[in-house]
Amino acid sequence: MSAVYLEIIKEDSRTRARLGKLHTPHGIVDTPVFMPVGTQATVKTMTPEEVWDGGARIILSNTYHLFLRPGPELIRAAGGLHKFMHWNGAILTDSGGFQVFSLGDLRKIREEGVEFRSHLDGSLRFLSPEIATEVQMALGSDIVMAFDECAPYPASYAYVKDSLQRTTRWAKRCRDTLTTTDHQSLFGIVQGGVYEDLRRESAQAITDLDLPGYAVGGLSVGEPKEVMYEVLDYTVPLLPRERPRYLMGVGSPDALIEGVMRGIDMFDCVLPTRIARNGTAMTRFGKVVIRNAEHASDFSPIDPTCDCYACRHYSRAYIRHLLKAEEILGLRLMTIHNLRFLQNMMQEIRTAIAEERLPEYRRQFFASYGYEQ
Amino acid sequence: MSAVYLEIIKEDSRTRARLGKLHTPHGIVDTPVFMPVGTQATVKTMTPEEVWDGGARIILSNTYHLFLRPGPELIRAAGGLHKFMHWNGAILTDSGGFQVFSLGDLRKIREEGVEFRSHLDGSLRFLSPEIATEVQMALGSDIVMAFDECAPYPASYAYVKDSLQRTTRWAKRCRDTLTTTDHQSLFGIVQGGVYEDLRRESAQAITDLDLPGYAVGGLSVGEPKEVMYEVLDYTVPLLPRERPRYLMGVGSPDALIEGVMRGIDMFDCVLPTRIARNGTAMTRFGKVVIRNAEHASDFSPIDPTCDCYACRHYSRAYIRHLLKAEEILGLRLMTIHNLRFLQNMMQEIRTAIAEERLPEYRRQFFASYGYEQ
């Protein structure tokens, strides 16, 4: 058995949702789960204790950023990423592929790997399946993502086909590089854009590698949400039931619920932490732009139904003051709230699955949040 | 008896140092005390719980900044500054005088008060003894500072004499304005620059007002430290023994010790929090510039003898990484450390007074810190 594996507790009778426990070398994670993003070995503005107290048991960190700064050898010398950043929960690291491909003109793709210019200093750098895997071995993350190409949207059939086949060849090279499978588990990534037969081809090839888990990549990159849901509808059933399934880069409340209903176990996204720092709170009553003047003398909390530290002790008026005055505590309180909101929401989703009322929960949530149905 | 008063526990036999308890409507504060600065209703980067856990029981906040943003009426409507910012310890507010006078060409001094332009939007504003006191009444601080002029250094004898006499007239107007003496206590400020007879004149006039406490103002504004110590040598004995004495704007370790030995009970300064955010740690072994490359792979804590959260869980290498990557957690950890360092140091000073070994403590501290003796 791999170091990371999914224990399925319950499968929903009316949807594809599953309730599970993801076993990792750094603890057990209830699924479906949202993973906060700690790009540069820190979840922005937060201590690890605050992330933990908010309910998170697994976070994501970015290989691309840590590769450039402070560098994998420093983190290896520190005893690995967990110790370096003082986080004793589980860590999933991405492969750097997404960031590198996002660099556009600053990168060149070859079969061997990708040459790119650092966004920090313009220096020429190189990432390959081997290097991306070795970096993640230095980091010591519990879940290692395969180095893939996340094709843009829109992209031609021919481009996506070439790209996914390269991603498959790269996934094999990642698998052959990872020698630390006693405590690190490789997840493969299914690509194929919005083309059903290419998703089928990719899923077949990637699952043939018999990896501990699988991600659906190449979504939430600009396509309409209905298209994303359609891709999930035909792609997720191609993945083996007993392995964890991870939808990359998705963290909006509606997409979390829709993803869970389509059989996804894991999600990550910078959205909640990023919009927090821009002054927007997620609540069960929809988004609240705390920066807006309407909250200037509103002494109620961000969300009176929320149990987070920010909502227990501070008013919208105070948090707005901090944001306007560019005080760091404002960014902290907003981040604490948004992360707690998503953790509470995932807990509600898990409870709804356990109690066989996920579709009803979805309806209620969307009515309160203000989505059109 | 005033709402704030000093209980003297012990007076040192060899120096002017006193050990005391400052009683306030928001708790008892051991003195000598260093007060962290929460300029805009927040100690930068920190939650109130973190400030409290660091050992602080009283903080300072700035009338000038809160007057401009979010405005005293908003804070009054919130139930006062303590409630607005979720700090249940004591609060001292300055009068805004120092900030207004620092504006240079942007302000005009008249007997009535000071007209100035807001640093935020350039709008024309006005502060007077009455307004500064009324603002502090809206804030509800435990200790209200009189609206004074902090004369620059150097300044002519004639300028300083005029200025201190105006400060005395203003102090009377502050006293006559403050009607909330059941829970707010006015401290007067002795000015007089570096002229002994002017300090004597100011101390006589201000202490004649029989106020709950007195500050020594107009120091730490550019004069050599020896000059500051000399002014304290002849000014502090002019203040009544039984009232708390506050040296404004002083927070470097050497000046804290020297001030305590000259009979000062209270200090404040932005120094520890400001240099923290610039990447400099205060330790008992001297300043450590964590940003420097020499700490890039140093996995020891900022100070192995420190008990703060940052030193218990993080390495210099990690904190340096956070600072280089411009991550907020880096600013937080540095601030937590520097504030804890000063609170620990003040505790050591209090213990040294109690045990009749303050001069010995001073020698040992300076030898470790690296000061020339």
XYZ file of C-alpha atoms in Angstrom:
746
model
C 0.000 0.000 0.000
C 1.247 3.477 -0.788
C 2.153 5.943 1.952
C -0.928 7.970 1.044
C -4.204 6.147 0.524
C -7.915 6.792 0.703
C -10.234 4.982 3.063
C -13.752 5.333 1.689
C -16.272 5.732 4.511
C -19.405 6.144 2.463
C -20.539 6.625 -1.113
C -23.557 8.787 -1.783
C -26.489 6.934 -3.340
C -27.746 9.808 -5.468
C -24.498 11.516 -6.549
C -20.893 10.485 -7.117
C -19.832 12.095 -3.811
C -17.710 10.054 -1.418
C -16.893 10.520 2.236
C -13.406 9.373 3.107
C -10.264 9.536 5.157
C -7.037 10.302 3.368
C -4.240 8.566 5.239
C -0.868 10.320 4.998
C 2.449 10.098 6.823
C 1.425 13.342 8.553
C -2.014 12.403 9.753
C -5.463 11.549 8.517
C -7.450 14.056 6.490
C -11.241 13.936 6.223
C -12.418 14.127 2.616
C -13.775 15.860 0.624
C -11.174 18.422 1.636
C -10.138 21.940 0.694
C -6.391 22.542 0.939
C -5.205 26.103 1.723
C -2.279 27.216 -0.408
C 1.074 28.045 1.183
C 2.895 29.200 -1.934
C 6.231 30.202 -0.428
C 6.292 27.813 2.560
C 3.680 29.898 4.392
C -0.069 30.273 4.034
C -0.025 34.009 3.470
C -0.411 36.037 6.709
C -1.005 32.904 8.861
C 0.907 30.882 11.419
C 0.638 27.097 11.034
C -1.304 27.008 14.310
C -3.867 29.403 12.866
C -4.166 27.280 9.728
C -4.632 24.195 11.892
C -7.122 25.896 14.239
C -9.097 26.929 11.171
C -9.604 23.233 10.503
C -7.008 22.474 7.820
C -5.074 19.224 8.077
C -3.376 19.383 4.671
C -1.934 22.330 2.777
C -0.451 22.804 -0.671
C 2.902 24.387 -1.369
C 4.469 25.396 -4.684
C 7.516 23.674 -6.093
C 8.163 26.453 -8.608
C 8.425 29.140 -5.937
C 10.457 27.056 -3.488
C 12.734 25.858 -6.301
C 13.664 29.488 -7.008
C 13.669 30.679 -3.395
C 14.993 29.557 -0.949
C 15.952 26.521 -3.062
C 15.390 22.803 -2.404
C 18.807 22.169 -0.860
C 18.204 24.695 1.887
C 14.880 23.075 2.737
C 16.456 19.615 2.641
C 19.154 20.856 5.035
C 16.416 22.249 7.304
C 14.983 18.735 7.573
C 12.296 19.133 4.928
C 9.421 21.500 4.333
C 7.324 20.359 7.313
C 10.095 21.201 9.731
C 11.256 24.319 7.865
C 7.808 25.911 8.049
C 6.674 24.330 11.354
C 3.646 22.528 9.882
C 3.099 19.023 11.142
C 0.029 18.271 9.043
C 0.154 16.822 5.546
C 1.638 18.690 2.587
C 0.919 18.305 -1.095
C 3.369 19.991 -3.427
C 2.517 20.799 -7.004
C 5.153 20.119 -9.644
C 5.896 23.650 -10.767
C 4.380 22.861 -14.155
C 1.436 25.197 -13.826
C 3.559 28.202 -12.836
C 6.172 27.530 -15.505
C 3.607 27.235 -18.256
C 1.930 30.414 -17.035
C 5.128 32.305 -17.796
C 4.107 32.450 -21.479
C 6.883 33.863 -23.652
C 9.394 33.375 -20.868
C 9.458 29.579 -21.285
C 10.340 27.037 -23.966
C 8.908 23.504 -23.893
C 11.004 20.588 -25.068
C 10.573 16.856 -24.614
C 13.335 16.970 -22.028
C 11.639 19.645 -19.960
C 10.949 23.356 -19.816
C 13.476 26.140 -19.963
C 12.213 29.347 -18.416
C 13.225 32.660 -16.977
C 12.791 33.206 -13.239
C 10.164 35.816 -12.435
C 12.446 36.954 -9.607
C 15.630 37.857 -11.444
C 15.193 36.817 -15.084
C 17.824 34.093 -14.767
C 17.545 31.067 -17.083
C 16.265 27.984 -15.245
C 15.198 24.476 -16.203
C 12.572 22.120 -14.849
C 12.000 18.581 -16.060
C 10.036 15.620 -14.725
C 13.204 14.435 -13.025
C 14.126 17.802 -11.526
C 10.580 18.600 -10.407
C 10.405 15.229 -8.678
C 13.833 15.594 -7.102
C 12.892 19.018 -5.791
C 9.770 17.544 -4.217
C 11.901 14.765 -2.726
C 14.049 17.461 -1.104
C 10.920 19.163 0.179
C 9.646 15.880 1.608
C 5.983 16.544 0.817
C 3.527 13.732 1.501
C 1.964 14.016 -1.941
C 4.175 14.678 -4.962
C 2.498 15.883 -8.128
C 3.699 14.710 -11.520
C 5.266 17.331 -13.776
C 2.642 18.022 -16.416
C 1.626 20.584 -18.960
C -1.579 22.395 -18.123
C -2.781 23.308 -21.628
C -4.410 26.718 -21.942
C -8.068 27.321 -22.710
C -8.978 27.490 -25.486
C -6.452 25.181 -27.189
C -6.772 23.203 -30.423
C -7.461 19.490 -30.445
C -4.041 18.837 -31.974
C -2.229 20.917 -29.352
C -4.054 19.285 -26.465
C -3.435 15.782 -27.862
C 0.307 16.387 -28.243
C 0.431 17.974 -24.825
C -1.381 15.219 -22.951
C 0.786 12.560 -24.559
C 3.881 14.416 -23.433
C 2.350 14.704 -19.975
C 1.942 10.910 -19.944
C 5.582 10.362 -20.928
C 6.624 12.865 -18.268
C 4.479 11.136 -15.633
C 6.385 7.895 -16.252
C 9.682 9.740 -15.792
C 8.380 11.209 -12.515
C 7.368 7.738 -11.347
C 10.805 6.366 -12.263
C 12.514 9.211 -10.382
C 10.619 9.014 -7.115
C 12.569 6.631 -4.876
C 11.097 7.788 -1.577
C 7.769 6.026 -1.895
C 7.955 4.905 1.717
C 6.881 8.407 2.744
C 6.020 10.182 -0.520
C 3.224 9.318 -2.938
C 3.030 10.403 -6.553
C -0.253 11.630 -7.990
C -0.699 11.584 -11.765
C -2.583 14.318 -13.610
C -5.206 13.678 -16.246
C -5.181 16.280 -19.011
C -7.067 16.455 -22.296
C -8.691 19.871 -22.174
C -12.385 19.936 -23.002
C -12.190 17.038 -25.495
C -13.923 13.934 -24.185
C -11.914 11.416 -26.182
C -8.646 13.095 -25.162
C -9.679 12.997 -21.484
C -10.428 9.296 -22.019
C -7.024 8.743 -23.655
C -5.220 10.608 -20.872
C -7.143 8.910 -18.055
C -6.410 5.504 -19.548
C -2.698 6.197 -19.932
C -2.241 7.868 -16.527
C -4.237 5.301 -14.556
C -2.253 2.561 -16.298
C 0.687 3.833 -14.229
C -1.129 2.612 -11.094
C -0.330 5.678 -8.995
C -1.524 6.380 -5.416
C -3.822 9.181 -6.574
C -5.022 11.140 -9.573
C -5.707 14.761 -10.294
C -7.898 16.301 -12.931
C -5.805 19.106 -14.366
C -6.348 21.730 -17.018
C -9.626 22.980 -15.566
C -10.516 26.312 -13.968
C -8.242 27.960 -16.531
C -10.836 30.250 -18.100
C -13.477 27.865 -19.417
C -17.124 28.389 -18.363
C -18.018 26.515 -15.207
C -20.633 24.451 -17.049
C -17.863 23.194 -19.323
C -15.750 22.266 -16.296
C -18.657 20.359 -14.772
C -19.249 18.545 -18.070
C -15.589 17.502 -18.243
C -15.825 16.214 -14.663
C -19.024 14.340 -15.560
C -17.208 12.221 -18.125
C -13.680 12.193 -16.676
C -14.107 11.291 -13.002
C -15.797 7.912 -13.762
C -12.629 6.951 -15.671
C -10.603 7.121 -12.443
C -10.317 4.105 -10.153
C -12.870 4.226 -7.350
C -10.421 3.464 -4.532
C -7.871 6.195 -5.277
C -8.124 9.830 -4.137
C -9.211 12.325 -6.798
C -7.976 15.895 -6.775
C -9.412 18.796 -8.775
C -6.607 21.333 -9.109
C -7.059 25.069 -8.661
C -10.715 25.088 -7.656
C -11.951 26.846 -4.501
C -15.126 28.831 -5.172
C -17.994 27.574 -3.004
C -20.227 26.627 -5.936
C -17.470 24.701 -7.705
C -16.531 22.898 -4.489
C -20.066 21.569 -4.102
C -20.380 20.701 -7.795
C -16.996 19.007 -7.733
C -17.862 16.930 -4.678
C -21.102 15.817 -6.317
C -19.074 14.641 -9.301
C -16.766 12.510 -7.161
C -13.854 14.811 -6.315
C -12.119 14.300 -2.948
C -9.544 17.126 -2.851
C -9.405 20.775 -3.900
C -6.984 23.689 -3.628
C -7.139 27.321 -4.638
C -5.570 30.678 -3.769
C -8.970 32.333 -4.167
C -10.064 32.489 -0.502
C -6.747 33.865 0.735
C -6.278 36.219 -2.226
C -9.712 37.828 -2.111
C -9.352 38.067 1.668
C -6.328 40.306 1.216
C -8.298 42.351 -1.302
C -10.957 42.934 1.344
C -13.633 40.455 0.232
C -15.115 37.989 2.706
C -16.829 34.740 1.796
C -19.963 34.113 3.847
C -22.922 31.796 3.613
C -24.879 34.862 2.546
C -22.578 35.541 -0.381
C -19.486 37.663 -0.765
C -19.156 40.758 1.412
C -16.757 43.485 0.304
C -15.640 44.671 3.729
C -13.645 47.521 2.169
C -16.858 49.145 0.964
C -18.036 52.355 2.648
C -21.346 50.742 3.620
C -19.477 48.843 6.372
C -17.742 51.934 7.813
C -19.888 52.019 10.949
C -21.218 48.467 10.891
C -20.360 47.003 14.273
C -21.600 43.510 13.441
C -19.109 40.748 12.606
C -18.288 39.663 9.053
C -20.746 36.782 9.459
C -22.772 36.419 12.683
C -23.067 32.649 12.097
C -19.291 32.149 11.805
C -17.178 30.808 14.669
C -13.813 32.098 13.458
C -11.522 34.289 15.566
C -12.257 37.345 13.424
C -16.026 36.985 13.704
C -15.890 36.295 17.440
C -13.949 39.436 18.345
C -14.060 42.109 15.636
C -16.574 44.264 13.779
C -16.773 44.963 10.079
C -16.086 48.612 10.974
C -12.814 47.722 12.700
C -11.654 45.353 9.972
C -12.531 47.940 7.320
C -10.513 50.519 9.270
C -7.530 48.154 9.301
C -7.835 47.492 5.567
C -8.122 51.204 4.736
C -5.157 51.965 7.003
C -3.179 49.148 5.333
C -2.674 47.379 8.631
C -1.537 43.757 8.454
C -4.000 42.628 11.108
C -6.772 43.409 8.614
C -5.285 40.971 6.093
C -4.888 38.392 8.846
C -8.475 38.641 10.077
C -9.878 38.437 6.544
C -7.722 35.397 5.760
C -8.635 33.661 9.013
C -12.283 34.168 8.189
C -12.219 32.995 4.572
C -10.218 29.879 5.347
C -12.479 29.030 8.257
C -15.516 29.618 6.073
C -14.310 27.056 3.538
C -13.320 24.534 6.215
C -16.737 24.896 7.839
C -18.369 24.502 4.452
C -16.404 21.322 3.698
C -17.404 19.969 7.101
C -21.033 20.679 6.278
C -20.602 18.912 2.948
C -19.096 15.875 4.672
C -21.940 15.803 7.176
C -24.470 16.128 4.360
C -22.910 13.133 2.576
C -22.958 11.124 5.794
C -26.627 11.993 6.312
C -27.630 11.353 2.706
C -28.768 14.905 2.076
C -26.085 16.384 -0.156
C -28.436 17.577 -2.931
C -30.631 19.235 -0.315
C -27.581 20.873 1.261
C -26.535 22.115 -2.150
C -29.949 23.699 -2.755
C -30.003 25.372 0.634
C -26.447 26.619 0.334
C -26.990 28.094 -3.095
C -30.233 29.780 -2.030
C -28.471 31.412 0.917
C -25.319 32.268 -1.040
C -27.367 33.891 -3.780
C -26.590 31.696 -6.772
C -29.089 31.473 -9.599
C -30.492 27.956 -9.767
C -7.585 59.338 44.195
C -7.301 59.432 40.423
C -8.397 56.520 38.251
C -4.762 55.817 37.455
C -2.253 55.831 40.283
C 1.104 54.357 41.157
C 1.681 52.031 44.058
C 5.365 52.106 44.867
C 6.597 48.679 45.923
C 10.239 49.470 46.426
C 12.752 52.228 45.848
C 16.299 51.303 44.943
C 18.899 52.349 47.519
C 21.687 53.088 45.044
C 19.779 54.589 42.091
C 16.542 56.484 41.539
C 14.827 53.348 40.195
C 11.427 52.396 41.608
C 9.464 49.182 41.437
C 5.746 49.781 41.281
C 2.268 48.819 40.251
C 0.377 51.214 38.049
C -3.308 50.850 38.849
C -5.624 51.594 35.912
C -9.307 50.995 35.136
C -8.081 48.199 32.839
C -5.825 46.327 35.208
C -2.608 46.652 37.103
C 0.676 47.179 35.270
C 4.036 46.305 36.779
C 6.505 49.171 36.493
C 8.988 50.084 35.135
C 7.092 49.222 31.965
C 7.626 49.392 28.218
C 4.428 50.130 26.272
C 4.172 48.770 22.695
C 2.773 51.272 20.224
C -0.512 50.611 18.431
C -0.559 53.669 16.210
C -3.730 53.015 14.246
C -5.667 51.001 16.864
C -3.457 47.954 16.250
C 0.073 47.045 17.298
C 1.363 46.516 13.787
C 1.095 42.867 12.582
C -0.176 41.622 16.005
C -3.441 40.446 17.520
C -4.201 41.805 20.998
C -3.790 38.255 22.344
C -0.270 38.111 20.914
C 0.557 41.480 22.481
C -0.803 40.240 25.816
C 0.975 36.878 25.580
C 4.195 38.784 24.901
C 3.782 40.268 28.368
C 2.323 43.713 27.650
C -0.467 44.984 29.900
C -0.579 48.551 28.582
C -0.223 49.883 25.053
C -0.042 53.335 23.506
C -2.220 54.530 20.664
C -2.025 57.738 18.637
C -4.665 60.428 18.807
C -3.408 62.115 15.631
C -3.868 58.996 13.517
C -7.205 57.973 15.016
C -8.477 61.577 14.780
C -7.916 61.454 11.022
C -8.947 57.826 10.501
C -11.391 56.327 11.391
C -12.327 59.400 13.463
C -13.218 59.692 17.158
C -16.980 59.508 16.669
C -16.742 56.098 15.026
C -14.653 54.791 17.919
C -17.034 56.347 20.435
C -19.922 54.627 18.655
C -17.997 51.337 18.794
C -17.911 51.649 22.583
C -14.425 53.129 22.835
C -10.984 52.130 21.702
C -10.636 49.114 24.002
C -13.742 47.510 22.540
C -13.098 48.667 18.975
C -9.672 47.016 18.874
C -10.421 44.110 21.260
C -7.760 45.041 23.839
C -8.828 44.730 27.444
C -5.575 45.918 28.974
C -4.775 49.552 29.705
C -4.364 52.162 26.970
C -2.430 55.416 27.014
C -3.162 57.800 24.169
C -0.809 60.566 23.196
C -2.308 63.954 22.391
C -1.439 64.210 18.723
C 0.935 67.046 19.465
C 4.096 65.190 18.534
C 2.742 64.059 15.151
C 1.301 67.480 14.341
C 4.533 69.281 15.146
C 6.467 66.749 13.102
C 4.550 67.880 10.028
C 6.907 70.892 9.723
C 5.735 73.297 7.024
C 2.333 71.657 6.945
C 1.284 73.127 10.314
C 0.765 76.575 11.855
C 0.940 77.077 15.639
C -1.320 79.620 17.306
C -2.250 80.131 20.928
C -5.644 78.599 20.177
C -4.137 75.417 18.724
C -2.464 74.017 15.626
C -3.774 74.132 12.093
C -2.291 71.434 9.896
C -2.747 69.480 6.723
C -3.645 65.812 6.981
C -0.845 63.538 5.756
C -3.587 61.329 4.279
C -5.384 63.715 1.937
C -3.922 67.179 2.479
C -7.159 68.468 3.996
C -6.930 71.344 6.494
C -7.472 70.174 10.087
C -7.224 71.727 13.531
C -6.160 70.361 16.902
C -6.268 72.304 20.160
C -5.961 71.330 23.813
C -9.749 71.083 23.951
C -10.112 69.037 20.769
C -7.200 66.710 21.569
C -8.733 66.052 24.987
C -12.230 65.555 23.591
C -10.870 63.099 21.037
C -9.203 61.145 23.814
C -12.467 61.223 25.763
C -14.163 59.635 22.741
C -11.399 57.033 22.591
C -11.825 56.271 26.298
C -8.134 55.698 26.977
C -7.096 55.129 30.577
C -4.327 57.712 30.378
C -4.883 60.937 28.442
C -1.833 62.969 27.501
C -1.942 66.757 27.579
C -1.647 68.533 24.227
C 1.864 69.948 24.193
C 4.507 71.222 21.851
C 7.527 68.974 21.562
C 10.183 71.539 20.644
C 12.769 70.349 18.124
C 16.436 69.782 18.862
C 18.369 71.974 18.630
C 16.128 74.942 19.475
C 17.037 78.339 20.887
C 16.524 79.220 24.541
C 13.947 81.851 23.593
C 11.982 79.402 21.404
C 11.945 76.697 24.042
C 10.912 79.148 26.779
C 7.970 80.452 24.741
C 7.017 76.936 23.775
C 7.052 75.466 27.282
C 4.970 78.358 28.613
C 2.391 77.729 25.895
C 2.486 74.030 26.778
C 1.676 74.958 30.377
C -1.274 77.116 29.331
C -2.452 74.288 27.080
C -2.122 71.732 29.886
C -4.529 73.816 32.004
C -7.021 73.863 29.137
C -6.706 70.065 28.813
C -7.329 69.690 32.545
C -10.373 71.952 32.331
C -11.730 69.965 29.373
C -11.402 66.460 30.794
C -14.695 65.703 32.562
C -14.320 61.921 32.593
C -11.813 61.715 35.412
C -13.710 58.800 36.952
C -12.118 56.539 34.331
C -9.561 58.737 32.524
C -6.452 60.334 34.007
C -4.564 63.263 32.513
C -0.776 63.231 32.456
C 1.050 66.540 32.071
C 4.229 66.858 30.022
C 7.331 68.652 31.198
C 9.160 70.415 28.388
C 12.129 72.779 28.442
C 14.537 71.210 25.971
C 18.074 70.823 27.201
C 18.002 73.976 29.363
C 18.073 73.133 33.062
C 16.338 76.284 34.281
C 13.597 75.862 31.653
C 13.034 72.253 32.730
C 12.768 73.561 36.293
C 10.284 76.226 35.231
C 8.210 73.714 33.274
C 8.274 71.061 35.993
C 7.183 73.610 38.577
C 4.294 74.878 36.463
C 3.089 71.467 35.309
C 3.309 69.777 38.708
C 1.428 72.749 40.176
C -1.547 71.395 38.210
C -1.548 68.351 40.522
C -2.115 65.811 37.747
C -2.244 61.973 38.113
C 1.046 61.535 36.276
C 3.836 63.358 34.486
C 5.816 62.772 31.337
C 9.217 64.062 30.368
C 8.771 65.202 26.776
C 11.053 66.710 24.184
C 13.733 64.044 24.533
C 14.897 61.368 22.098
C 14.406 63.919 19.324
C 17.942 63.935 17.976
C 20.052 64.997 20.953
C 22.997 62.781 22.039
C 21.999 60.178 24.603
C 24.350 61.634 27.176
C 22.436 64.903 26.908
C 19.143 63.043 27.407
C 20.522 61.322 30.515
C 21.744 64.658 31.881
C 18.300 66.219 31.391
C 16.754 63.255 33.217
C 19.302 63.648 36.012
C 18.071 67.134 36.845
C 14.423 66.879 35.722
C 13.128 63.670 37.305
C 13.879 64.809 40.899
C 11.565 67.774 40.258
C 8.597 65.406 39.820
C 6.561 64.263 42.830
C 7.740 60.910 44.132
C 4.302 59.313 44.332
C 3.174 59.982 40.743
C 4.058 57.830 37.706
C 6.784 59.219 35.436
C 6.771 58.571 31.722
C 9.671 59.117 29.319
C 8.111 59.551 25.885
C 9.469 57.944 22.730
C 12.275 55.908 24.269
C 12.690 52.180 23.637
C 16.300 51.260 22.945
C 17.601 48.791 25.527
C 20.374 51.036 26.791
C 18.075 54.030 27.196
C 15.481 51.898 28.983
C 18.004 50.859 31.614
C 19.441 54.353 31.942
C 15.952 55.826 32.207
C 14.904 53.357 34.905
C 18.026 54.178 36.903
C 17.050 57.849 36.722
C 13.583 57.192 38.115
C 11.404 56.682 35.035
C 8.448 54.266 35.355
C 7.010 54.172 31.820
C 8.385 54.127 28.287
C 7.045 53.782 24.746
C 8.677 53.624 21.332
C 7.979 52.355 17.815
C 11.609 51.233 17.566
C 11.196 47.507 18.410
C 8.243 47.016 16.064
C 9.670 49.185 13.287
C 13.110 47.587 13.155
C 11.418 44.191 13.389
C 9.644 44.876 10.116
C 12.941 45.995 8.624
C 14.444 42.622 9.518
C 16.444 43.519 12.631
C 16.048 41.523 15.828
C 16.908 42.754 19.301
C 18.652 40.116 21.396
C 20.624 40.090 24.602
C 23.665 39.593 22.412
C 22.988 42.761 20.446
C 21.104 43.454 17.265
C 20.903 40.700 14.663
C 20.069 41.659 11.085
C 18.127 38.540 10.111
C 17.828 39.769 6.510
C 21.595 39.432 6.072
C 22.935 36.646 3.859
C 24.966 35.219 6.758
C 21.732 33.805 8.185
C 20.590 32.135 4.932
C 21.282 28.626 6.181
C 21.383 29.269 9.913
C 18.889 26.858 11.446
C 19.239 28.242 14.957
C 16.560 30.531 16.388
C 16.877 34.323 16.505
C 17.984 34.005 20.142
C 18.405 30.570 21.752
C 17.755 32.070 25.203
C 14.424 33.631 24.172
C 11.078 32.042 25.023
C 8.990 33.800 22.362
C 6.845 31.955 19.825
C 9.233 32.822 16.985
C 12.309 31.525 18.803
C 10.550 28.366 19.966
C 9.465 27.234 16.502
C 11.398 28.909 13.687
C 14.946 29.231 12.412
C 16.759 32.329 11.272
C 16.925 30.700 7.824
C 13.140 30.372 7.639
C 12.444 33.874 8.933
C 15.005 35.284 6.516
C 13.289 33.391 3.682
C 9.955 34.933 4.698
C 11.453 38.424 4.833
C 13.135 38.048 1.435
C 9.927 36.653 -0.044
C 7.987 39.573 1.500
C 5.739 37.231 3.438
C 3.732 38.766 6.267
C 4.518 35.920 8.650
C 8.131 37.136 8.607
C 7.070 40.569 9.870
C 4.876 38.914 12.490
C 7.610 36.631 13.833
C 10.123 39.486 14.011
C 7.629 41.707 15.833
C 6.649 38.965 18.267
C 10.306 38.470 19.069
C 11.278 42.107 19.552
C 8.292 42.901 21.754
C 8.893 39.798 23.841
C 12.560 40.696 24.132
C 11.719 44.101 25.606
C 9.056 42.684 27.939
C 11.529 40.066 29.167
C 14.138 42.758 29.628
C 11.748 44.943 31.646
C 10.895 41.919 33.802
C 14.598 41.378 34.408
C 14.970 45.041 35.343
C 12.069 44.781 37.787
C 13.568 41.664 39.331
C 16.953 43.364 39.578
C 15.385 46.311 41.427
C 13.580 43.924 43.768
C 16.833 42.105 44.466
C 18.905 45.279 44.876
C 21.213 44.488 41.979
C 20.179 46.915 39.250
C 23.669 48.386 38.657
C 25.072 44.863 38.382
C 22.304 43.886 35.979
C 23.076 46.965 33.889
C 26.761 46.036 33.687
C 26.026 42.454 32.713
C 23.418 43.447 30.152
C 25.649 46.003 28.502
C 28.574 43.571 28.385
C 26.399 40.951 26.676
C 24.678 43.459 24.381
C 27.997 44.872 23.264
C 27.796 48.472 24.477
C 30.958 50.382 25.167
C 31.203 51.123 28.913
